Short mmCIF file of C-alpha atoms in Angstrom, two decimals:
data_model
loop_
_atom_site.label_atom_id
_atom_site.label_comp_id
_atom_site.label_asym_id
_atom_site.label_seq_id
_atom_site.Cartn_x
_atom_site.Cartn_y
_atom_site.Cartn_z
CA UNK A 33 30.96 -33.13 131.16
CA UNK A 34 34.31 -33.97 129.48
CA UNK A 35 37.18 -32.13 130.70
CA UNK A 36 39.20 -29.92 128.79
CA UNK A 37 42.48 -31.80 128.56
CA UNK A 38 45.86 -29.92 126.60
CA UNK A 39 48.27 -32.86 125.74
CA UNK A 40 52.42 -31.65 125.64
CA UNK A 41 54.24 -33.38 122.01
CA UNK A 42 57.19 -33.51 124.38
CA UNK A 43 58.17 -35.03 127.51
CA UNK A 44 60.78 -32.82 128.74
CA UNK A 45 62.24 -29.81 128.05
CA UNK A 46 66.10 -29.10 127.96
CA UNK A 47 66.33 -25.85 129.71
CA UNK A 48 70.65 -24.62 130.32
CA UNK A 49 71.60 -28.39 130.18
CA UNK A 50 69.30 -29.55 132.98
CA UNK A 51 65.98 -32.05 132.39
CA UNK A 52 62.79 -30.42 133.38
CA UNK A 53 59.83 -32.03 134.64
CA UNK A 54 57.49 -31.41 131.99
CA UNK A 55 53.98 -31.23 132.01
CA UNK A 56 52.01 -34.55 129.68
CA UNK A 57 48.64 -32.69 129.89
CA UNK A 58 46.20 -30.97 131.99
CA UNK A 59 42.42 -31.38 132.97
CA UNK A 60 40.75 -28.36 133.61
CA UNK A 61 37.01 -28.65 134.08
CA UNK A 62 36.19 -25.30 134.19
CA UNK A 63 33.38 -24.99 136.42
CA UNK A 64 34.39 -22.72 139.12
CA UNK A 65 34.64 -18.14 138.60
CA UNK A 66 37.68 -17.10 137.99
CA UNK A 67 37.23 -14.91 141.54
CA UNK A 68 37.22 -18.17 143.66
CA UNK A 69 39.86 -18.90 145.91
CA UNK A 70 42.31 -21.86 144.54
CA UNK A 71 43.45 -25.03 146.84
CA UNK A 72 46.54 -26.56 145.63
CA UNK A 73 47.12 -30.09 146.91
CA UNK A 74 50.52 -31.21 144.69
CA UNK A 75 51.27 -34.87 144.52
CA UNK A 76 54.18 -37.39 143.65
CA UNK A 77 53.10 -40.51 142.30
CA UNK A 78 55.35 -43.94 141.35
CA UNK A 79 55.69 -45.68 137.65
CA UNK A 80 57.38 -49.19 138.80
CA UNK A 81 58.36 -51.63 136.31
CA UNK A 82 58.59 -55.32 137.74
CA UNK A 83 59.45 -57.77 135.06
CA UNK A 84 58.04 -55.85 132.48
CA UNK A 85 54.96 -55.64 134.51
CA UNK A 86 53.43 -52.46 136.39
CA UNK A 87 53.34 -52.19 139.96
CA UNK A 88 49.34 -50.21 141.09
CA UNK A 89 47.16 -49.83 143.55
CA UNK A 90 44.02 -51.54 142.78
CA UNK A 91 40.85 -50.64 144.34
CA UNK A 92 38.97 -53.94 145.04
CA UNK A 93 35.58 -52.19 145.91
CA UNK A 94 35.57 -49.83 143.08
CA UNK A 95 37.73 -51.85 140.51
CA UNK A 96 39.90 -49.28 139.25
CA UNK A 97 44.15 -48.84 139.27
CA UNK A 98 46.04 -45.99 140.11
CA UNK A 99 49.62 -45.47 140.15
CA UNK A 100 51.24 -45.88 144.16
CA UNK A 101 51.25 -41.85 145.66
CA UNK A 102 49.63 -39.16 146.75
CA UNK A 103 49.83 -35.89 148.65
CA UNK A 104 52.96 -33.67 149.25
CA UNK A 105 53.05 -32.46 152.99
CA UNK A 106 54.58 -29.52 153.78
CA UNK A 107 57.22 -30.58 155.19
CA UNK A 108 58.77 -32.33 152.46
CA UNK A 109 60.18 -32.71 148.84
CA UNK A 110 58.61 -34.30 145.86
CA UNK A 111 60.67 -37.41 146.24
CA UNK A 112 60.34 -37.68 149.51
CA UNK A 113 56.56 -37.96 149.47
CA UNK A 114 56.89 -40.12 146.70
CA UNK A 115 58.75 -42.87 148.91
CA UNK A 116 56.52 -42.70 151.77
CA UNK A 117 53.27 -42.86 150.01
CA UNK A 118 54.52 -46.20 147.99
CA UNK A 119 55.47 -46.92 151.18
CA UNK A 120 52.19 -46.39 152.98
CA UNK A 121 50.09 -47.04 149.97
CA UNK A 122 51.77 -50.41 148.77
CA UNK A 123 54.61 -51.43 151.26
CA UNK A 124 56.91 -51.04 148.88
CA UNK A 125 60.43 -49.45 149.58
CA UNK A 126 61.50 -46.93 147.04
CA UNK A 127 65.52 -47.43 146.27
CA UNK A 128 65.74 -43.21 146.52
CA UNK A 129 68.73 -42.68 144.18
CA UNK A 130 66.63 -44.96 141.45
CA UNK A 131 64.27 -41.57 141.34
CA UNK A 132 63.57 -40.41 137.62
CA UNK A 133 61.50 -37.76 136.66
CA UNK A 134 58.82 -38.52 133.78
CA UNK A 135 56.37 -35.75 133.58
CA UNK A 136 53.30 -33.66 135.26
CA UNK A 137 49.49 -33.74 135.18
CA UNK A 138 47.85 -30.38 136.29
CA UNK A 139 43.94 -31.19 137.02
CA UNK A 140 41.69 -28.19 137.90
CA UNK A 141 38.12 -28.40 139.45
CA UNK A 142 35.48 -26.72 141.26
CA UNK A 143 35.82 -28.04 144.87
CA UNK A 144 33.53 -31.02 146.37
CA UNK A 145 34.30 -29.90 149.81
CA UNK A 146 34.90 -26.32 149.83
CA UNK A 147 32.54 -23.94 148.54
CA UNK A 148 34.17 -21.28 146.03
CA UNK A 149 37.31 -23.07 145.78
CA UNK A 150 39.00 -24.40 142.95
CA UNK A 151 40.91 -27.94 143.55
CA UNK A 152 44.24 -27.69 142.04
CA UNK A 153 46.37 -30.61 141.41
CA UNK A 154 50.08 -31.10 139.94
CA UNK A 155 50.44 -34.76 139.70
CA UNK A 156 54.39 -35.37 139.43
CA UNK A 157 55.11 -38.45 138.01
CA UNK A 158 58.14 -40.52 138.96
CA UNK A 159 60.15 -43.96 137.55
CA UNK A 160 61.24 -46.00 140.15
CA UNK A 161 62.71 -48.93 141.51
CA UNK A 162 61.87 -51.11 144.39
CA UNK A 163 63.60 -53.12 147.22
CA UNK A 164 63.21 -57.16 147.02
CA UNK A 165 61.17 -56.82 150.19
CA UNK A 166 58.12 -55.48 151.53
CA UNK A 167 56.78 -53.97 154.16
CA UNK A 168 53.62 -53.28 155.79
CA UNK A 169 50.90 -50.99 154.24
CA UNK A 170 49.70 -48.27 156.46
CA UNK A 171 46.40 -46.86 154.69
CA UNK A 172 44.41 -44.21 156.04
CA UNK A 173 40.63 -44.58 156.37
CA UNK A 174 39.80 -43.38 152.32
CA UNK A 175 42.19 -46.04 151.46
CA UNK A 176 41.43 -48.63 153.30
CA UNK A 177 37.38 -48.17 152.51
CA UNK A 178 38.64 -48.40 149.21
CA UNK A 179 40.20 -52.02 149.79
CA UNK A 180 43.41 -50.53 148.33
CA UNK A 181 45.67 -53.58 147.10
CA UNK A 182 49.26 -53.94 145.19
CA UNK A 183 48.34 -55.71 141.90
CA UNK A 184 51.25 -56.09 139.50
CA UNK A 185 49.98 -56.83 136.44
CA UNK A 186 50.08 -56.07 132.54
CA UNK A 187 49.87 -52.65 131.58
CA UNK A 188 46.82 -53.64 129.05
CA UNK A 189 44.77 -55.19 131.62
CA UNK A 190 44.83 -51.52 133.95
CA UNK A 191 44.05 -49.84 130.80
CA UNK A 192 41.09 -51.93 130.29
CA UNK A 193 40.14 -51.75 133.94
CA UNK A 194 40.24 -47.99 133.45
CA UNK A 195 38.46 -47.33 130.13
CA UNK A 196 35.43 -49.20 131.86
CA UNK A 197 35.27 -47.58 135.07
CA UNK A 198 32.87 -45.17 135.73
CA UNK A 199 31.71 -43.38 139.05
CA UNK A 200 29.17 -40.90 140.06
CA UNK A 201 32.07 -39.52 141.96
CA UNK A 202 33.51 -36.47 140.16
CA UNK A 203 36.64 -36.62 142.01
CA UNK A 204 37.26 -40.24 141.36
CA UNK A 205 36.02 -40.32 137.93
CA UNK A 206 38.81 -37.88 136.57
CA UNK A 207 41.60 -39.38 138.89
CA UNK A 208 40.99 -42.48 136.94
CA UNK A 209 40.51 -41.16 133.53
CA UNK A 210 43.83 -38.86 134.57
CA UNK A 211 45.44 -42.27 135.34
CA UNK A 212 44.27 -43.97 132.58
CA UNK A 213 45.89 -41.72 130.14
CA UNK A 214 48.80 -41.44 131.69
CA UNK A 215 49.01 -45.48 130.90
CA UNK A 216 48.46 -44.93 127.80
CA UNK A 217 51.19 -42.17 127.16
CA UNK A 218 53.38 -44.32 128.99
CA UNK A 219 52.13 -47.67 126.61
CA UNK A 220 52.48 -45.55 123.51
CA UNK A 221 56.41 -43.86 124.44
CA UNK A 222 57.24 -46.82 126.61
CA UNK A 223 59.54 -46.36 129.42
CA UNK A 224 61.45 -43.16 129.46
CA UNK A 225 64.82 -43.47 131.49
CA UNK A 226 66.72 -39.77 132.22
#
């Protein structure tokens, strides 16, 4: 099935002289009632530029790239999920006041785990910039089945990576066709500095 997917012309919206994080598309699948009960599960996730190279996780058991991040916990802000999961994810050390927002991706879905759920997603991407040194990665079980690896490499080569992948996975398959447009948009507007 291929997702419905509603693309934003602009990146952000001026709104009383403040930048808004503004939404670059959405994935809605549509295969859920409108009655069931909807799980949100908001992320941050990292665009890092190293020599005009981008910094990913690469999954070297199911050959895909994703950009560093993942879930926001309660207890915490947008930004600072975003620097532990790089953290955790890549040992890389987010320099906090480098922070810039870029734009959303809302992806909606019929649970895989929880029967008349939907799975909502808001996907908040972030530009940032790195400390010189690293530090250990601390992957949780998913991540580490999923050989999860920093790969810095040319944003045409994730791209390709991408376009190929395929999995019988639901879940993974439109992560990775969310992430792979996102590369694109970024490819096509280049890098957006607020």
């Amino acid at each position: 099935m291929i997702p419905f997917i509603r693309h934003s012309e602009t990146l952000y919206l001026e709104n009383k002289g403040a930048t808004e994080l503004k939404q670059l598309f959405s994935i809605d699948l549509q295969d859920y009632k409108d009655t069931y009960k909807v799980f949100r599960r908001p992320s941050a996730r990292a665009i890092i530029f190293k020599d005009n190279k981008i910094a990913l996780v690469y999954s070297k058991k199911e050959k895909y790239f994703k950009f560093p991040g993942g879930g926001i916990h309660d207890d915490e802000d947008k930004r600072e999920a975003l620097i532990r999961e790089v953290r955790e994810e890549v040992g890389m050390v987010v320099i906090p006041e480098s922070i810039r927002e870029y734009g959303s991706v809302l992806r909606r879905q019929k649970s895989g785990v929880e029967e008349d759920t939907i799975f909502e997603q808001e996907n908040f991407y972030y530009f940032c910039d790195v400390e010189e040194g690293m530090v250990e990665q601390n992957l949780d079980d998913y991540e580490s089945e999923a050989e999860f690896v920093l790969r810095i490499v040319d944003i045409d080569e994730a791209i390709r990576a991408n376009d190929i992948y395929h999995s019988d996975d639901s879940f993974n398959e439109i992560m990775i066709k969310r992430e792979l447009r996102v590369l694109r948009i970024i490819k096509l507007v280049g890098k957006v500095d607020i």
